[in-house]
Coordinates of C-alpha atoms in Angstrom, one line a residue:
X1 CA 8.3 -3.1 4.4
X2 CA 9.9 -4.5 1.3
X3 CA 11.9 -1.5 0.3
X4 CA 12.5 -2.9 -3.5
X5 CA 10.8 0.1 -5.0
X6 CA 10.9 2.5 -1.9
X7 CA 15.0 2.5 -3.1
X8 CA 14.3 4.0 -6.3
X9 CA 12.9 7.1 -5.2
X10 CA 13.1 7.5 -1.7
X11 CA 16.3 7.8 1.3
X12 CA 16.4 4.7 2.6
X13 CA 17.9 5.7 5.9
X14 CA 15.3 8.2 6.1
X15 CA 12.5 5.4 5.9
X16 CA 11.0 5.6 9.0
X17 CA 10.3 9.2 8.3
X18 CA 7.4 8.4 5.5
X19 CA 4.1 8.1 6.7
X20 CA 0.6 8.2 4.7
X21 CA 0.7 11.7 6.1
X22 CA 3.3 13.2 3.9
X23 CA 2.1 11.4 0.5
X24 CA -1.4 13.0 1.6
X25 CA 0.4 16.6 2.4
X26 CA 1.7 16.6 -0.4
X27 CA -0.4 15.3 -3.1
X28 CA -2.7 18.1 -1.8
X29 CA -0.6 20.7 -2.5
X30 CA 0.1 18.9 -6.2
X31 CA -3.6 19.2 -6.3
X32 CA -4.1 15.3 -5.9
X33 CA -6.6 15.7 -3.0
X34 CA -8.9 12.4 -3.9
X35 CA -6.2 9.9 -3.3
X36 CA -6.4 8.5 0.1
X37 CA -8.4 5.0 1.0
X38 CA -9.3 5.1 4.9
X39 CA -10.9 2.5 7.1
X40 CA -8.3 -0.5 6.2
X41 CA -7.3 -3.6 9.1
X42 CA -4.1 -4.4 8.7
X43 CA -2.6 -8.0 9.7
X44 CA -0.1 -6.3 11.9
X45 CA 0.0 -2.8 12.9
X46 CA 3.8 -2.4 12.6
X47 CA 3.3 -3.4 9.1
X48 CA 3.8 -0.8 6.1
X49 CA 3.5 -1.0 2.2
X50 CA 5.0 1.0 -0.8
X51 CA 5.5 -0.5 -4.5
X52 CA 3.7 -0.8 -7.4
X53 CA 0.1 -1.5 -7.8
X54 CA -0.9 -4.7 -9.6
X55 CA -4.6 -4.8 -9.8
X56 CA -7.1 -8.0 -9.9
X57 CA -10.9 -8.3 -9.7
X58 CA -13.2 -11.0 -8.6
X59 CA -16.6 -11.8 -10.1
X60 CA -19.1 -13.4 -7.8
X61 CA -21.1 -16.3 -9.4
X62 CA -22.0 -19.2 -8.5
X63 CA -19.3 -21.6 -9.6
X64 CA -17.4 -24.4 -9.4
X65 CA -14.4 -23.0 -11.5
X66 CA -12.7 -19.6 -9.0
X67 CA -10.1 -19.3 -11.4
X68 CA -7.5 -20.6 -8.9
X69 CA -5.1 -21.4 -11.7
X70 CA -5.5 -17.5 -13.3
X71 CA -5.2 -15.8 -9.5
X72 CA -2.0 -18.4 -8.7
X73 CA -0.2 -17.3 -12.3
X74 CA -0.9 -14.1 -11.7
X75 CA 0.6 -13.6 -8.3
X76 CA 3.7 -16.0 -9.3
X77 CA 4.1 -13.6 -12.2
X78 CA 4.5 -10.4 -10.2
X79 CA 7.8 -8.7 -10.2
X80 CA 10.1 -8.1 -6.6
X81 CA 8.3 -5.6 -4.5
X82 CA 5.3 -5.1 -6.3
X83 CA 1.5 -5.1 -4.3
X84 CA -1.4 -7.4 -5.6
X85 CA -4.4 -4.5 -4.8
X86 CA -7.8 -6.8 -5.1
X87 CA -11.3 -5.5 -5.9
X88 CA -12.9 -8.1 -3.7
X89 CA -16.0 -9.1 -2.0
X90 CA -17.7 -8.7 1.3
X91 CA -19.5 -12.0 1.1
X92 CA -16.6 -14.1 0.8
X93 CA -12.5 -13.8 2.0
X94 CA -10.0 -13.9 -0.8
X95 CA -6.1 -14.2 0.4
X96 CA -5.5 -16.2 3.1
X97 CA -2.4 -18.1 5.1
X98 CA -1.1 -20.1 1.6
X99 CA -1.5 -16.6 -0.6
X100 CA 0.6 -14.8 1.8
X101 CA 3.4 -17.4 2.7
X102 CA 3.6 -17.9 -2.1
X103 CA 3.6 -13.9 -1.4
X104 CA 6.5 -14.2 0.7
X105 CA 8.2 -16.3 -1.4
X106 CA 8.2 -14.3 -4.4
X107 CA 9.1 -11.3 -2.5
X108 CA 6.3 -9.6 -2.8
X109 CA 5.5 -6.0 -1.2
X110 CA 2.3 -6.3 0.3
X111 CA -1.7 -7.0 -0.5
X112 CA -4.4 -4.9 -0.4
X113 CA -7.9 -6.5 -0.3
X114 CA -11.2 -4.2 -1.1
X115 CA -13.3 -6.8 0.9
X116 CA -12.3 -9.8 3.0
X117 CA -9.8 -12.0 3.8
X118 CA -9.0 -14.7 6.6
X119 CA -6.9 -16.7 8.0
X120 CA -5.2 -14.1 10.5
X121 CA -3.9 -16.3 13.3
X122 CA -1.2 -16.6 10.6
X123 CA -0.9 -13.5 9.2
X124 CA -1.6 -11.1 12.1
X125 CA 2.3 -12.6 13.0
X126 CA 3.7 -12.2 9.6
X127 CA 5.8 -9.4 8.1
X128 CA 4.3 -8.9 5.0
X129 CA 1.7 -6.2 4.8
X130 CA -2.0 -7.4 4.3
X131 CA -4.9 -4.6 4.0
X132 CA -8.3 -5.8 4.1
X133 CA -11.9 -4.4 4.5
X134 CA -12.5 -6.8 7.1
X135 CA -12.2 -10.3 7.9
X136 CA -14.1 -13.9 7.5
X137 CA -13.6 -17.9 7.1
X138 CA -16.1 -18.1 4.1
X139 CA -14.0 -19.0 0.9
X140 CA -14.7 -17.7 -2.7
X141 CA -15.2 -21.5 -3.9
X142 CA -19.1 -21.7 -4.9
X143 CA -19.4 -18.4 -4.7
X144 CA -17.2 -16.2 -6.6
X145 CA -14.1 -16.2 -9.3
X146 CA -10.8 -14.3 -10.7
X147 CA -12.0 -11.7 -13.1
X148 CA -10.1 -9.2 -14.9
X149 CA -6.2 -8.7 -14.5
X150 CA -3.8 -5.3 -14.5
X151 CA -7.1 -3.2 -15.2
X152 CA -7.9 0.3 -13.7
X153 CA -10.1 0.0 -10.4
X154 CA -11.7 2.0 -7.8
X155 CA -11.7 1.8 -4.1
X156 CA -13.9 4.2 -2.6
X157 CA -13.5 6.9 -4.9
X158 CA -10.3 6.5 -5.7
X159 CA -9.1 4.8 -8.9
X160 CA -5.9 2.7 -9.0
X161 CA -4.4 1.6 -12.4
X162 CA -1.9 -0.6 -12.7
X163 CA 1.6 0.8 -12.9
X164 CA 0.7 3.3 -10.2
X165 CA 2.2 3.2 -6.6
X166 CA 0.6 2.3 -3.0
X167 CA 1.2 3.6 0.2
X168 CA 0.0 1.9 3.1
X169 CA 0.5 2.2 7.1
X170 CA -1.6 2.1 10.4
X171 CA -4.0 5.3 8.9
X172 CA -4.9 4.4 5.6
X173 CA -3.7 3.8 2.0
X174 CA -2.5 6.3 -0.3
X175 CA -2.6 6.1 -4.5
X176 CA 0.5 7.8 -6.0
X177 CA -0.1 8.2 -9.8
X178 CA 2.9 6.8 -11.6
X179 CA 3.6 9.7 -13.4
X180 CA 3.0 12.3 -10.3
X181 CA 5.6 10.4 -8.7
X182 CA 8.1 9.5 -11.5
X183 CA 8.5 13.1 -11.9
X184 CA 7.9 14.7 -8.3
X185 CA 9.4 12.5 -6.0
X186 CA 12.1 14.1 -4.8
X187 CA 9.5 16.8 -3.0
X188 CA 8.5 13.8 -0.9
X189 CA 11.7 13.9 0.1
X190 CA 12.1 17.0 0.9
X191 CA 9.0 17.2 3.3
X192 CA 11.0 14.2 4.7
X193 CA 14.2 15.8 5.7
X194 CA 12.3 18.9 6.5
X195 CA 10.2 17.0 9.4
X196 CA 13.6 15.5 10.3
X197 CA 15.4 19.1 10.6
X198 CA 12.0 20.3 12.8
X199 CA 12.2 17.1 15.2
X200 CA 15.8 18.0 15.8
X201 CA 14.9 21.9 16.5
X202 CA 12.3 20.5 18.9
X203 CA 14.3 18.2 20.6
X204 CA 16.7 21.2 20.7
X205 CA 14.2 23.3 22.9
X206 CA 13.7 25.7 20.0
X207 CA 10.8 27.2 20.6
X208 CA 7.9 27.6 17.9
X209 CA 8.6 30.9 16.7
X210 CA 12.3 29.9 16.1
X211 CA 11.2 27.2 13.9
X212 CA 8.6 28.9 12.0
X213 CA 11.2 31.4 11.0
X214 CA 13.5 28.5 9.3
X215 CA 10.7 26.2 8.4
X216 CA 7.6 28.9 7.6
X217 CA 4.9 25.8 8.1
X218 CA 4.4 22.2 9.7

């Protein structure tokens, strides 16, 4: 996981420790309970995501122009860490083997694809985190173009705007608001190194009514 934005607000030594799990947990209780995107392949199941969300759609049309030079700029354009979240198609892949290794070299954090993408006997080996729908060889050329750039867009019920933050692991994606988490992030923490303290009291043979008295819930 490229941790570029995870050190801003999170413990890095403690990193292991998030999951999808706890941004769910506790968005819930912020009253956030509309903000997690399930049924996602992931190019490699060790692979996690976390930075901010830069957001793209595709048109489908038939055409001879996909915008390649308006997607390429784009992605070039991106800052350290941040994830390129794509309101694709499922009639034709967008982000393949060439996308991912630019990606890499811009030191990107991820991609997320609403729709398909191919080329995974390269990137089911690679480090950095791709999300898709599902998978398939058929290319957007002919069939579809880059639309509309840093725009607000939806994913099964769940709107992501640009500027706003990404989770992503083996469950599912989660969509942090950029304001819930510029000013509550520090109780994400704080689940954290609570689930640490009740590993360790577990691991201790504690037994469950000794850690509901110093934890009250898990």
């Amino acid at each position: 996981m490229n941790n570029y934005w995870f050190k801003k607000f999170f413990i890095e030594e403690l990193s292991e420790s998030y999951s999808s799990g706890v941004f769910s947990d506790e968005l819930d209780k912020l009253g956030y309970n509309k903000q997690v995107i399930n049924n996602w392949k992931i190019n490699n199941s060790k692979n996690r995501l976390f930075g901010r969300a830069r957001t793209m759609t595709l048109e489908t049309v038939k055409t001879s122009n996909e915008e390649i030079q308006k997607g390429l700029g784009f992605l070039s354009n991106l800052d350290s860490g941040d994830i390129l979240v794509v309101s694709g198609s499922n009639d034709y892949a967008y982000f393949g083997e060439l996308m991912t290794r630019i990606s890499i070299q811009n030191n990107l954090g991820g991609t997320i694809i609403d729709g398909l993408t191919r080329d995974t006997y390269y990137t089911q080996d690679s480090q950095y985190p791709v999300f898709a729908k599902n998978y398939s060889p058929v290319d957007i050329k002919g069939r579809g173009r880059v639309n509309e750039l840093d725009v607000t867009i939806e994913i099964d019920g769940v709107s992501i705007c640009c500027g706003d933050y990404v989770y992503g692991d083996s469950d599912a994606v989660v969509v942090i608001p950029q304001e819930i988490l510029h000013k509550e992030h520090s109780k994400f923490n704080e689940v954290v190194k609570q689930e640490e303290d009740i590993k360790r009291m577990i691991n201790d043979n504690k037994s469950i009514t000794e850690i509901l008295q110093i934890t009250k819930e898990f």
